[in-house]
Short mmCIF file of C-alpha atoms and ligand atoms in Angstrom, two decimals:
data_model
loop_
_atom_site.label_atom_id
_atom_site.label_comp_id
_atom_site.label_asym_id
_atom_site.label_seq_id
_atom_site.Cartn_x
_atom_site.Cartn_y
_atom_site.Cartn_z
CA MET A 25 13.55 4.51 1.77
CA ASN A 26 14.52 1.54 -0.47
CA GLU A 27 12.61 -0.34 1.97
CA ASP A 28 9.75 1.62 1.33
CA PHE A 29 9.64 1.28 -2.09
CA VAL A 30 9.35 -2.46 -1.79
CA ARG A 31 6.99 -2.34 0.77
CA GLU A 32 5.00 -0.86 -1.72
CA ILE A 33 5.86 -3.23 -4.59
CA GLU A 34 4.82 -5.79 -2.73
CA ALA A 35 1.50 -4.03 -2.15
CA THR A 36 0.95 -3.39 -6.05
CA LEU A 37 1.32 -6.79 -7.12
CA ILE A 38 -0.91 -7.79 -4.19
CA TYR A 39 -3.48 -5.88 -5.15
CA VAL A 40 -3.15 -6.84 -8.75
CA ARG A 41 -3.73 -10.21 -8.35
CA ASN A 42 -6.25 -10.19 -5.42
CA ALA A 43 -8.15 -7.61 -7.69
CA PHE A 44 -8.47 -10.89 -10.72
CA ILE A 45 -9.38 -13.31 -8.21
CA ILE A 46 -12.07 -11.77 -6.08
CA PRO A 47 -15.19 -12.03 -7.90
CA GLU A 48 -17.48 -9.56 -5.91
CA CYS A 49 -17.21 -6.13 -8.10
CA ASP A 50 -17.09 -3.61 -5.32
CA PRO A 51 -14.13 -4.87 -3.61
CA SER A 52 -12.76 -6.01 -6.72
CA ARG A 53 -12.55 -2.46 -8.11
CA VAL A 54 -11.49 -0.79 -5.28
CA THR A 55 -8.48 -3.29 -4.97
CA GLU A 56 -7.30 -2.15 -8.71
CA ALA A 57 -8.38 1.84 -8.05
CA ILE A 58 -5.99 1.33 -4.65
CA ALA A 59 -3.02 -0.82 -7.10
CA VAL A 60 -2.67 2.03 -9.14
CA ASP A 61 -2.47 4.29 -6.33
CA GLU A 62 0.34 2.24 -4.64
CA MET A 63 2.23 2.31 -7.88
CA ARG A 64 2.41 5.64 -7.89
CA HIS A 65 3.85 6.00 -4.24
CA MET A 66 6.29 3.21 -5.97
CA ASN A 67 7.50 5.86 -8.31
CA TRP A 68 7.44 9.24 -5.96
CA LEU A 69 10.05 6.73 -4.02
CA ALA A 70 11.78 5.81 -6.95
CA ASP A 71 12.06 9.75 -7.49
CA LEU A 72 13.63 9.97 -4.25
CA ILE A 73 15.87 7.47 -4.37
CA VAL A 74 17.20 8.29 -7.76
CA LYS A 75 17.64 12.06 -6.75
CA ARG A 76 19.83 10.97 -3.86
CA GLY A 77 22.18 8.47 -5.84
CA GLY A 78 20.51 5.34 -5.27
CA LYS A 79 18.89 3.00 -7.42
CA PRO A 80 15.53 1.32 -6.51
CA SER A 81 15.62 -2.39 -5.22
CA MET A 82 13.51 -5.07 -7.10
CA GLY A 83 13.91 -7.32 -4.22
CA HIS A 84 11.26 -8.28 -2.97
CA LYS A 85 10.29 -11.02 -0.65
CA GLU A 86 7.49 -13.94 -0.85
CA LEU A 87 4.60 -12.03 -0.96
CA ASP A 88 1.27 -13.31 0.97
CA PHE A 89 -1.71 -13.05 -0.48
CA GLY A 90 -3.60 -13.55 2.09
CA GLY A 91 -5.28 -16.66 1.28
CA ASP A 92 -8.38 -16.49 -1.72
CA ASP A 93 -11.28 -16.03 -0.22
CA LEU A 94 -12.49 -12.23 0.03
CA TYR A 95 -12.09 -11.92 3.97
CA GLY A 96 -8.57 -13.43 4.12
CA GLN A 97 -7.34 -10.77 1.86
CA LEU A 98 -9.63 -7.89 3.18
CA LYS A 99 -7.65 -8.84 6.53
CA LYS A 100 -4.12 -9.04 4.91
CA GLN A 101 -4.81 -5.97 3.20
CA ILE A 102 -5.77 -3.50 5.92
CA ALA A 103 -2.39 -5.25 7.76
CA LEU A 104 0.05 -4.38 4.81
CA GLU A 105 -1.90 -0.52 5.10
CA THR A 106 -1.43 -0.57 8.83
CA GLU A 107 2.25 -1.96 8.65
CA GLY A 108 2.62 0.73 6.09
CA ILE A 109 0.91 3.50 8.23
CA LYS A 110 2.98 2.99 11.15
CA ILE A 111 6.61 3.28 9.28
CA TYR A 112 5.72 6.51 7.52
CA LYS A 113 4.33 8.23 10.67
CA TYR A 114 7.84 6.64 12.39
CA GLN A 115 9.93 8.14 9.32
CA ILE A 116 8.33 11.55 9.19
CA GLY A 117 9.49 12.35 12.76
CA SER A 118 12.72 11.01 12.02
CA ILE A 119 13.88 12.13 8.49
CA ASP A 120 15.27 15.61 8.37
CA ASP A 121 14.93 16.09 4.12
CA GLN A 122 11.28 18.50 3.38
CA GLU A 123 11.12 16.71 0.45
CA VAL A 124 11.28 12.92 1.41
CA VAL A 125 8.75 14.21 5.01
CA GLY A 126 6.53 15.79 1.98
CA VAL A 127 6.20 13.07 -0.19
CA LEU A 128 5.92 10.43 3.11
CA LYS A 129 2.84 12.62 4.40
CA HIS A 130 1.06 12.28 0.74
CA ILE A 131 1.47 8.61 1.31
CA LEU A 132 0.81 8.63 4.53
CA ASP A 133 -2.88 10.21 4.02
CA GLU A 134 -3.41 7.73 1.10
CA GLU A 135 -2.94 4.09 3.20
CA LYS A 136 -4.75 5.79 5.66
CA ARG A 137 -7.95 6.52 3.37
CA HIS A 138 -7.12 2.79 2.12
CA ARG A 139 -7.26 1.04 5.34
CA LYS A 140 -10.69 2.93 5.53
CA GLU A 141 -11.91 1.67 2.20
CA PHE A 142 -10.74 -1.93 3.04
CA ARG A 143 -12.33 -1.83 6.10
CA MET A 144 -15.15 -0.21 5.12
CA ARG A 145 -15.05 -3.81 2.53
CA LEU A 146 -14.44 -6.08 5.67
CA GLU A 147 -16.99 -4.68 7.64
CA LYS A 148 -19.48 -5.64 4.83
CA ILE A 149 -19.17 -9.19 5.00
CA ILE A 150 -19.00 -10.09 8.24
CA GLN A 151 -22.09 -8.32 9.15
FE1 FE2 B 215 1.31 3.10 -0.97
FE1 FE2 B 216 -1.97 1.67 0.66
#
C-alpha cells in the first residue's frame, strides 16, 4: 500500500506542476482538478497504512512530467492512470481485507474517469 501511496504522491506532484505549465485553459483546469483527486487518494491510503501500524512513505522517485508540451504531458498523464488502473485491479483481486478493497475500488473508479478525461483532451489536440 505504501507503493500505491508513493504513486499517488508522484501523480499529485506531476499534475500540479503540469497544470501550471499548460497554457490552454481547459486541459490545465482538468489537470488541476484531478491533482486534487490524487491528493485525496494519498489521504485515503495514508489512513489505511496508519491504521495498520505503518507510516506513509514519502520517498518518491525522480519525476517525469512528460516534457513541456501538452501532447507529451497528456500522454504521460494517461500512462500514469493506466499503470494505476492495472495495479489497483490486481490488488483488488488479491487482497483479503474488505476495508482496503473498498477504498481501492473507489480509487480505481476515479482513475478510470481521469484517464477518460485526459484521453478526451488528447483527442482534441491530435484531430
Ligand atoms: Fe490516484
Ligand atoms: Fe488518477
